[in-house]
XYZ file of C-alpha atoms in Angstrom:
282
model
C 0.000 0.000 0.000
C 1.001 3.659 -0.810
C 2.542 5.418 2.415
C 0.505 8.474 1.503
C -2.772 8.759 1.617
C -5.456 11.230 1.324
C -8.349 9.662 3.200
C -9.169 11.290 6.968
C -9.534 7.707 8.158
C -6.011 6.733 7.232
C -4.588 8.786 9.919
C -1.040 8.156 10.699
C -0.575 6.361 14.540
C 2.809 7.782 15.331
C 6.300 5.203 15.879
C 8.516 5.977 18.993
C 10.863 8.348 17.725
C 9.179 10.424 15.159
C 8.686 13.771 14.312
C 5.914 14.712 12.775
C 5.640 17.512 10.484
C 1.831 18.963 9.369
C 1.870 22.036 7.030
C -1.649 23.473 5.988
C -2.662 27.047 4.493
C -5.352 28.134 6.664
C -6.503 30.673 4.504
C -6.878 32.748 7.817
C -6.431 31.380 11.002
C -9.554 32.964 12.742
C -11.635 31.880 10.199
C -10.097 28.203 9.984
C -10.569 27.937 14.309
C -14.711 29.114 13.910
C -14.682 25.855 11.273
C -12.989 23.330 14.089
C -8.864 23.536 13.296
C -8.556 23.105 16.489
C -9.892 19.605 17.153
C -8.059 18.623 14.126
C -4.771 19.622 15.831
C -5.608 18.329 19.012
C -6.032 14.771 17.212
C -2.218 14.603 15.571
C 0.156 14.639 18.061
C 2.182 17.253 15.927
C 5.614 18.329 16.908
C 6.474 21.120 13.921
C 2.872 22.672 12.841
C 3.541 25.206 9.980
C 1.251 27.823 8.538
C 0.269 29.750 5.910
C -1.674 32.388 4.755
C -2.232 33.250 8.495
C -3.506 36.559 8.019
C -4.075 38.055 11.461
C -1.864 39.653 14.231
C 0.105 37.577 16.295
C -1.449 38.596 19.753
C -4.287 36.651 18.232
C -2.609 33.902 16.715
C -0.801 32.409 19.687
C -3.925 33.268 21.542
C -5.902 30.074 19.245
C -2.357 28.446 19.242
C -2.592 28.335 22.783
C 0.142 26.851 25.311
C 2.883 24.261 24.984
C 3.976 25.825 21.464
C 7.293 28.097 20.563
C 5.529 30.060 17.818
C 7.469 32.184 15.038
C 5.240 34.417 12.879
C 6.352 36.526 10.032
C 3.284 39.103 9.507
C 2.548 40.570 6.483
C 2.886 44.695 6.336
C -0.116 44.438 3.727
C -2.887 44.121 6.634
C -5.081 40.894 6.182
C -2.734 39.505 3.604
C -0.282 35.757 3.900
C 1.650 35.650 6.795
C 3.805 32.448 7.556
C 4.367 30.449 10.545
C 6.084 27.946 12.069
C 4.641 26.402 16.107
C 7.158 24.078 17.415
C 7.295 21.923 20.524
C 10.961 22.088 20.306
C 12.152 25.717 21.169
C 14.197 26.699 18.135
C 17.508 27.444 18.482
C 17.896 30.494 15.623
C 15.288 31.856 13.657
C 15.129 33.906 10.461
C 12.230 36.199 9.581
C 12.641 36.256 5.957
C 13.961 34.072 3.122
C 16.998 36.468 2.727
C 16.156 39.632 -0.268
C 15.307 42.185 1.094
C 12.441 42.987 -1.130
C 10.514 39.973 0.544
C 11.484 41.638 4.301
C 7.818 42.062 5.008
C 5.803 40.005 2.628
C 5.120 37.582 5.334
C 6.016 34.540 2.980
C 9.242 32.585 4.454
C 10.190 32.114 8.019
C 12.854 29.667 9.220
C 13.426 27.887 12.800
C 16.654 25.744 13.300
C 15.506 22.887 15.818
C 17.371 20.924 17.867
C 16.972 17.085 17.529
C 18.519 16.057 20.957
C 21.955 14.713 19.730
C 23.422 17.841 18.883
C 22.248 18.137 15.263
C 19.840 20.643 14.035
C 16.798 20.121 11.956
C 16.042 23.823 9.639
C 12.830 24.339 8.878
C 10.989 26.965 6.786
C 7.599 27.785 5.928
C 6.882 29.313 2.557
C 3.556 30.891 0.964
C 4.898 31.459 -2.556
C 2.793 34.151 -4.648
C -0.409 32.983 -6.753
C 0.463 35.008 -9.472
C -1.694 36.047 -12.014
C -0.150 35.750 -15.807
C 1.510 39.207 -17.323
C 0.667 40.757 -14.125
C 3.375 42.282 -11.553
C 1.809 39.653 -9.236
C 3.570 37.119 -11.990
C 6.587 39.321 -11.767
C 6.801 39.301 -8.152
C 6.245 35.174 -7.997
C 9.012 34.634 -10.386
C 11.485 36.483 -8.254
C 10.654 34.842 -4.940
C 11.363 31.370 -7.061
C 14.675 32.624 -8.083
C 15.662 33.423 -4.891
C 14.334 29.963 -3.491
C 16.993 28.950 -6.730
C 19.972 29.957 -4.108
C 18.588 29.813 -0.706
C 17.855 25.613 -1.311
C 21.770 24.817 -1.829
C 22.599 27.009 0.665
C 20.420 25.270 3.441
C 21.725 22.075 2.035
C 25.412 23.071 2.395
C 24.669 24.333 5.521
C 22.243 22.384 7.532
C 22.911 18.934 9.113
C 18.925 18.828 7.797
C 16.578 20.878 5.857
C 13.022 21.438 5.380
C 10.768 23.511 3.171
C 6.991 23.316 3.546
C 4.395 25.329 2.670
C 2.017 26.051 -0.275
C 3.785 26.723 -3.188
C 1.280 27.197 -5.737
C 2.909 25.531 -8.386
C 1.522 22.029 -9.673
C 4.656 20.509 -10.451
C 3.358 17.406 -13.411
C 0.090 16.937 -14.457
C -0.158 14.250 -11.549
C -0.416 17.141 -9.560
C -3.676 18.847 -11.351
C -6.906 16.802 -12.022
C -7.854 19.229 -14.723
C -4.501 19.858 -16.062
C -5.518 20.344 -19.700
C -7.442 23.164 -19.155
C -4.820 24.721 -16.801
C -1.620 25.264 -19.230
C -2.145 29.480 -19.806
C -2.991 29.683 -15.967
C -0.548 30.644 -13.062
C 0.244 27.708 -11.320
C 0.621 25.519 -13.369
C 2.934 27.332 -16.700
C 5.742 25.612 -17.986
C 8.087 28.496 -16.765
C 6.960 27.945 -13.107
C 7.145 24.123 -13.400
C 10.708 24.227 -14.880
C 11.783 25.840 -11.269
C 10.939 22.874 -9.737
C 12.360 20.467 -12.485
C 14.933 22.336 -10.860
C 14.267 22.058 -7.188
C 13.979 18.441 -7.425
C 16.421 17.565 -10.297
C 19.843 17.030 -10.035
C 21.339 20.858 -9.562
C 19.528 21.201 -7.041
C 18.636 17.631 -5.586
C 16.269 18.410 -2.837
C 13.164 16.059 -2.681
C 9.056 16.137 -2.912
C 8.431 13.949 -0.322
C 4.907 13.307 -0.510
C 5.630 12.517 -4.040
C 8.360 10.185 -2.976
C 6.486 8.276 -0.994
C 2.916 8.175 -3.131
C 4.637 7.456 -6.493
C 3.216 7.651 -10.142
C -0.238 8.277 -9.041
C -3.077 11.373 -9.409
C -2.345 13.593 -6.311
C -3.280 13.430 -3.717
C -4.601 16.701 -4.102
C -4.190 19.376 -1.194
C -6.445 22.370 -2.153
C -9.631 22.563 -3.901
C -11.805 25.598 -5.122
C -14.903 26.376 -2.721
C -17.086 26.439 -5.418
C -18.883 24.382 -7.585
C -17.981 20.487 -7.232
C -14.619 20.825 -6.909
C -14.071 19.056 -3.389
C -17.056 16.209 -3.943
C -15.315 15.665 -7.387
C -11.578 15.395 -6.017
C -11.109 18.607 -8.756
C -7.633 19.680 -6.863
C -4.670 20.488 -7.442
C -1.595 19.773 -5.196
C 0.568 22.479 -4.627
C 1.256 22.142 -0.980
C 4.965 20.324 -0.371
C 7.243 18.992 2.131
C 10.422 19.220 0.673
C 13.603 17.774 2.205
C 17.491 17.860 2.012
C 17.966 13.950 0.888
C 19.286 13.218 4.266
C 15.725 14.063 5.604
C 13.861 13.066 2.823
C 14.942 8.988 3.513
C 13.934 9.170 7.028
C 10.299 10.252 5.665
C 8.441 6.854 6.913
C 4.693 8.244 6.406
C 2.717 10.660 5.382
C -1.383 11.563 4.761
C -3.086 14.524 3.517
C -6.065 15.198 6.054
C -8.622 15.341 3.559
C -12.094 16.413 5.304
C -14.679 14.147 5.288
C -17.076 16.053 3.347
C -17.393 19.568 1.836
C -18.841 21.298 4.801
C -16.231 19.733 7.787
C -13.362 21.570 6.061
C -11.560 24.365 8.093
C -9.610 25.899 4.833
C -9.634 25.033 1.332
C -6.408 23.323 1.670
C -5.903 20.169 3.329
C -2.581 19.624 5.994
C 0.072 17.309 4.829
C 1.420 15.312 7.254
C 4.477 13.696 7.222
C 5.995 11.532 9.954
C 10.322 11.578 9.999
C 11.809 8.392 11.885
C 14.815 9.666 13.954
């Protein structure tokens, strides 16, 4: 059997020794706790919880957060806009507030914690919201950019990392496994050859990091980890999956499990993303 799946009721019991890793967009935070986050989180036993699209002050969101949690929150200066986040059990040991240019200082779209594993090696983890873009738009412009930059800060976390970790939503569908309706997607943002060809990149050898939820699902459709709130989309399984763990090789083979928390119907979702969770055996 596939170790990913996207099926609620395939929820991962957790081996001695791992750390598990859930990433979700919440498309706001408030508005994902009024829909029941919160009993989701209380059911996964997760160590590293990372956010995106937060979209509120932070007063508020350690407030739903609540207690037992080191939280790092990069808020966006455009009120009500992204905002990134990464809750840890583990108190970091070093974080970083933005992915590195300048121009992205305040975007709220990268934040990194360095972790400490307990035997003196650290475990770097970032969470990224990477622009939506909108084709020949300075939206588009603005995505491109933050991709390039991704283009150096990914070797540099691998050179300098004992292990790295990017999750987040991405909003790029990397194949067409990775769309449902992929044909009718090709002139849209999110799925354009020039966007896809970063990733060739990410995950090729110049770059050699590694999609683990596509490592461990293989050649199959999705599983998808965001679908539109209208229409069908969600009763249909019309998604796309553009939300990643990505990991340093190193990490990437210690990736035993993983499951996207696909709700059990239309109206028990929280956000129109699901969380991927992945579970890494230490």
């Amino acid at each position: 059997m596939d170790r990913v799946s996207a099926a609620v009721e395939s929820k991962l019991s957790k081996s001695e020794g791992a750390l598990r890793v859930a990433s979700v967009n919440v498309n706001g935070v408030r508005a994902a706790y009024k829909r029941g986050m919160a009993d989701w989180l209380a059911d996964r036993d997760v160590d590293v919880l990372a956010l995106q699209e937060v979209r509120a002050p932070d007063a508020i969101l350690r407030d739903l957060i609540g207690e037992g949690w080191h939280i790092l929150h990069a808020e966006a200066e455009a009120k009500g806009r992204a905002g990134v986040a990464i809750a840890s059990r583990r108190e970091p040991v070093q974080t970083r507030a933005h992915i590195g240019d300048e121009f992205f200082a305040t975007a709220g779209r990268w934040v990194e914690a360095d972790l400490p594993l307990g035997d003196g090696r650290i475990l770097t983890v970032a969470s990224a919201y990477v622009h939506s873009g909108q084709v020949d738009t300075p939206k588009q412009v603005d995505k491109y950019r933050f991709l390039d930059v991704m283009l150096g800060r990914l070797p540099a976390l691998r050179a300098e990392k004992d292990f790295a970790l990017v999750v987040g939503d991405l909003n790029v569908g990397h194949t067409q496994r990775d769309i449902k309706n992929w044909r009718g997607n090709v002139k849209r943002a999110g799925f354009l050859p020039e966007e896809r060809a970063y990733f060739d990149r990410f995950f090729g050898e110049e770059i050699g990091w590694k999609d683990v939820a596509r490592e461990l699902a293989g050649d199959v459709d999705g599983p998808y980890t965001w679908w539109s709130w209208r229409g069908q989309a969600f009763d249909n399984d019309t998604g796309w999956r553009i939300d990643y763990q990505m990991a340093t090789p190193e990490l990437a083979a210690l990736a035993s499990q993983a499951v996207v928390d696909r709700a059990a119907s239309y109206d028990t979702r929280f956000s129109d993303h699901a969380p991927l969770v992945v579970d890494y055996q230490f």
